[in-house]
XYZ file of C-alpha atoms in Angstrom:
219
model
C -0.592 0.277 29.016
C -3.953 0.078 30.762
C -2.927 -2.105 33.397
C 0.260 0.035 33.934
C -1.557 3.233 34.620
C -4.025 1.421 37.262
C -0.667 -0.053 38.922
C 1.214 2.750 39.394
C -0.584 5.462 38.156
C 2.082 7.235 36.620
C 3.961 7.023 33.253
C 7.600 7.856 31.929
C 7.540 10.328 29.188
C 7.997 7.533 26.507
C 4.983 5.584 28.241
C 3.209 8.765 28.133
C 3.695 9.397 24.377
C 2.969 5.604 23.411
C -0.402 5.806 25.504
C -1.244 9.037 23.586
C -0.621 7.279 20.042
C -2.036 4.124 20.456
C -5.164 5.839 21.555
C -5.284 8.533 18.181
C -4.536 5.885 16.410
C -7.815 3.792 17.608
C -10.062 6.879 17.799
C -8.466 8.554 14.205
C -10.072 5.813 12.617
C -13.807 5.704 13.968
C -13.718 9.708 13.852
C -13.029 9.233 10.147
C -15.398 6.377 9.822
C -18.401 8.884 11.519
C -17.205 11.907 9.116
C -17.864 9.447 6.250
C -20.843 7.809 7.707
C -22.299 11.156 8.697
C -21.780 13.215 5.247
C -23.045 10.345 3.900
C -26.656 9.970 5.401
C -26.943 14.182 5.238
C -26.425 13.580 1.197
C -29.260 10.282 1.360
C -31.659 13.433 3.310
C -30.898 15.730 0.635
C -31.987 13.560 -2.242
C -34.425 12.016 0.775
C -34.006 8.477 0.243
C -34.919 7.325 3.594
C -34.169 3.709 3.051
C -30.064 4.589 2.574
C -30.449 7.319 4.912
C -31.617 4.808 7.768
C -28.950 2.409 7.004
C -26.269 5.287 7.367
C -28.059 6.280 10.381
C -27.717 3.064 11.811
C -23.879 2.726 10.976
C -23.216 6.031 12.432
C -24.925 5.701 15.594
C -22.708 2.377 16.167
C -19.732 4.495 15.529
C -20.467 6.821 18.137
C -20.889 4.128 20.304
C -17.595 2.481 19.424
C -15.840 5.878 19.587
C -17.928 7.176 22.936
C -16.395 4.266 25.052
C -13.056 4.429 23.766
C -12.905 8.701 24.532
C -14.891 7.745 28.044
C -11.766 4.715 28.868
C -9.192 7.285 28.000
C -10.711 9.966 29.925
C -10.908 7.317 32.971
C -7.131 7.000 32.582
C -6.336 10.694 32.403
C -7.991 11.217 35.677
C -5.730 8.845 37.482
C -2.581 10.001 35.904
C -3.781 13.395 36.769
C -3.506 12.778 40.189
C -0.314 11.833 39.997
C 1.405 14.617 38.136
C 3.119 16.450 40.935
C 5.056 13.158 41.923
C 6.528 13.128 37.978
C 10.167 14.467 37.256
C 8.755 17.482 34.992
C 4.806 17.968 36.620
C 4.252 21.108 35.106
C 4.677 19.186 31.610
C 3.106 16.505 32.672
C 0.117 18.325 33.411
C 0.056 20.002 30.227
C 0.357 16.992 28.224
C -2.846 15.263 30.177
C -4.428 18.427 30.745
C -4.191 18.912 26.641
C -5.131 14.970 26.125
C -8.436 15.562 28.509
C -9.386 18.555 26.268
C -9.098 16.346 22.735
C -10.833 13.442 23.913
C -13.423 16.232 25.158
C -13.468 17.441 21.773
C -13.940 14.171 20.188
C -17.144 13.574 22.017
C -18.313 16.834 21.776
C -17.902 16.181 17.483
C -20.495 13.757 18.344
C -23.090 15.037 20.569
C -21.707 13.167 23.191
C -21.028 16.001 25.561
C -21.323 19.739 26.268
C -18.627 21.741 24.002
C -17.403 24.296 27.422
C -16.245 20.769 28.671
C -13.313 20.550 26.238
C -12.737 24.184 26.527
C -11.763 24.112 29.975
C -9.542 21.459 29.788
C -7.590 23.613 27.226
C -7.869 26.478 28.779
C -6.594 25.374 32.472
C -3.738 23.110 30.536
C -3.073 26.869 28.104
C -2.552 28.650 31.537
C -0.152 25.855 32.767
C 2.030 26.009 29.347
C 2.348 29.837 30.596
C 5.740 28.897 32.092
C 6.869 26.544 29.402
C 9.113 27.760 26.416
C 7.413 28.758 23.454
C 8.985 26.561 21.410
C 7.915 23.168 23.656
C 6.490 20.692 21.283
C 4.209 19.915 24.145
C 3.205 23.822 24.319
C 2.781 23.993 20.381
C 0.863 20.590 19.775
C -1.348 22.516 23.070
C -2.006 25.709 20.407
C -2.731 23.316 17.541
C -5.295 21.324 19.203
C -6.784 24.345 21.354
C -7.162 26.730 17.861
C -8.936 23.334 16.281
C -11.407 23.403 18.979
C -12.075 27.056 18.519
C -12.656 26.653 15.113
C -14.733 23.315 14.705
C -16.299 23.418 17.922
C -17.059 26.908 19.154
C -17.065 28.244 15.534
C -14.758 31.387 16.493
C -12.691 31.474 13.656
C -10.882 34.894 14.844
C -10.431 33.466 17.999
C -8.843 29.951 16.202
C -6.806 32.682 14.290
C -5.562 34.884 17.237
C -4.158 31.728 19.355
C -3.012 29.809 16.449
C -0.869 33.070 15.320
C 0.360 33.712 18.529
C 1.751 30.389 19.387
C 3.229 30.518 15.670
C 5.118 33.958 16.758
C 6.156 33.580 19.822
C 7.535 30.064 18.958
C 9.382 31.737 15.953
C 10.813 34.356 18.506
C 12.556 31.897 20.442
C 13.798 29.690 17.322
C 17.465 30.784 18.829
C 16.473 28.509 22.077
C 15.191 25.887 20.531
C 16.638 22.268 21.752
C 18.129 19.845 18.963
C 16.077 17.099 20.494
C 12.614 18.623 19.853
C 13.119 20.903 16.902
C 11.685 18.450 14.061
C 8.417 17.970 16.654
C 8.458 21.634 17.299
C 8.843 22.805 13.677
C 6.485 20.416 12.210
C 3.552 21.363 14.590
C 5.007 25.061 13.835
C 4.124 24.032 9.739
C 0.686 22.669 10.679
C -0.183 25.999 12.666
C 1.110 28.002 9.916
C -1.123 25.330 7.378
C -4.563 26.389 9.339
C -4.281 29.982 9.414
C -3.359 29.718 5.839
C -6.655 27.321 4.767
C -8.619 29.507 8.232
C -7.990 32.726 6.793
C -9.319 32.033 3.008
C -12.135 30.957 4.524
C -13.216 33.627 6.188
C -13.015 35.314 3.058
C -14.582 32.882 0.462
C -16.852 29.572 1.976
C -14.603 26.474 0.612
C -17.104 23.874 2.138
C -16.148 21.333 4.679
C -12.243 20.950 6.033
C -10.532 18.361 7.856
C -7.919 20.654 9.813
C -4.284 19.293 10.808
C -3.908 18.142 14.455
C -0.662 16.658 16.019
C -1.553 13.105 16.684
């Protein structure tokens, strides 16, 4: 898929979708791996055994590594493809869906350290403004809420925020259930179910501290 994007620089929407899986499915797994690692040398701190504590240090740090190049290749290819958009059949979608890729991979690395939060947030933001003009119940537009909310919540830390755009996209898609296509409406309702799923666990939340969540994304 690699060599595809740096040959022609663009992608058909299945090539699109099988570049954005492949790559969750690499990164899912070191972003759980540095969860683990990392909850695990905070508790060695705690009980300050600094012997365990290095060795989960160590581990973690090679994670990052690991899951810094990965986010930094993918980023590479989003640039190209980028560039490219306005010469695809659907380029406002297009956009979206890369726009919306830059901002997780963003995200990812800002989990880590690995680069200033605003980054990630601008990526959604300019790729939110594009969705403007797309119906409210476009997977692509939805999966765009999802992953924007999550950023507002883990990231910034804005829970009302997280709240207010995950409702929103939630409503408005629900509006327009009439109009929604055959083709997209078990991708549209299921990221519908995992919006509705984080204002549920957000909201109790804010009113009683439940300790550390892994939120639902669309992968």
């Amino acid at each position: 898929m690699k060599e595809l994007v740096h040959l022609s620089g663009m992608l058909t929407d299945e090539q699109r979708n099988l570049l954005s899986v492949a790559y969750k499915n690499v990164v899912g797994q070191r972003r759980s791996a540095w969860r683990i690692t990392k909850s695990m040398e905070d508790r060695y701190q705690e009980k300050e055994d600094e012997k365990s504590e290095e060795l989960a240090s160590g581990y973690r740090k090679e994670i990052e590594k690991e899951l810094e190049a990965v986010c930094k290749e993918v980023l590479g290819l989003i640039s190209k493809l980028l560039g490219t958009v306005d010469s695809t059949v659907q380029p406002i979608e297009a956009k979206v869906f890369y726009l919306k890729m830059k901002g997780d991979y963003l995200r990812y690395l800002a989990e880590i350290g690995a680069t200033e939060k605003e980054e990630a947030g601008k990526s959604y933001e300019a790729a939110w403004k594009q969705a403007d003009t797309m119906p409210a119940t476009h997977p692509i537009r939805l999966g765009l809420a999802l992953n924007y909310s999550v950023y507002y919540y883990e990231i910034v830390n804005d829970a009302a925020k997280a709240c207010e755009l995950a409702k929103k996209a939630f409503d408005d898609a629900i509006e327009e259930m009439d109009n929604l296509k055959e083709d997209s409406y078990k991708d549209s309702t299921l990221i519908m179910q995992l919006l509705r799923d984080n204002l549920t666990l957000w909201t109790a939340e804010q009113e009683e501290e439940t300790g550390q969540q892994e939120f639902e994304e669309e992968f």
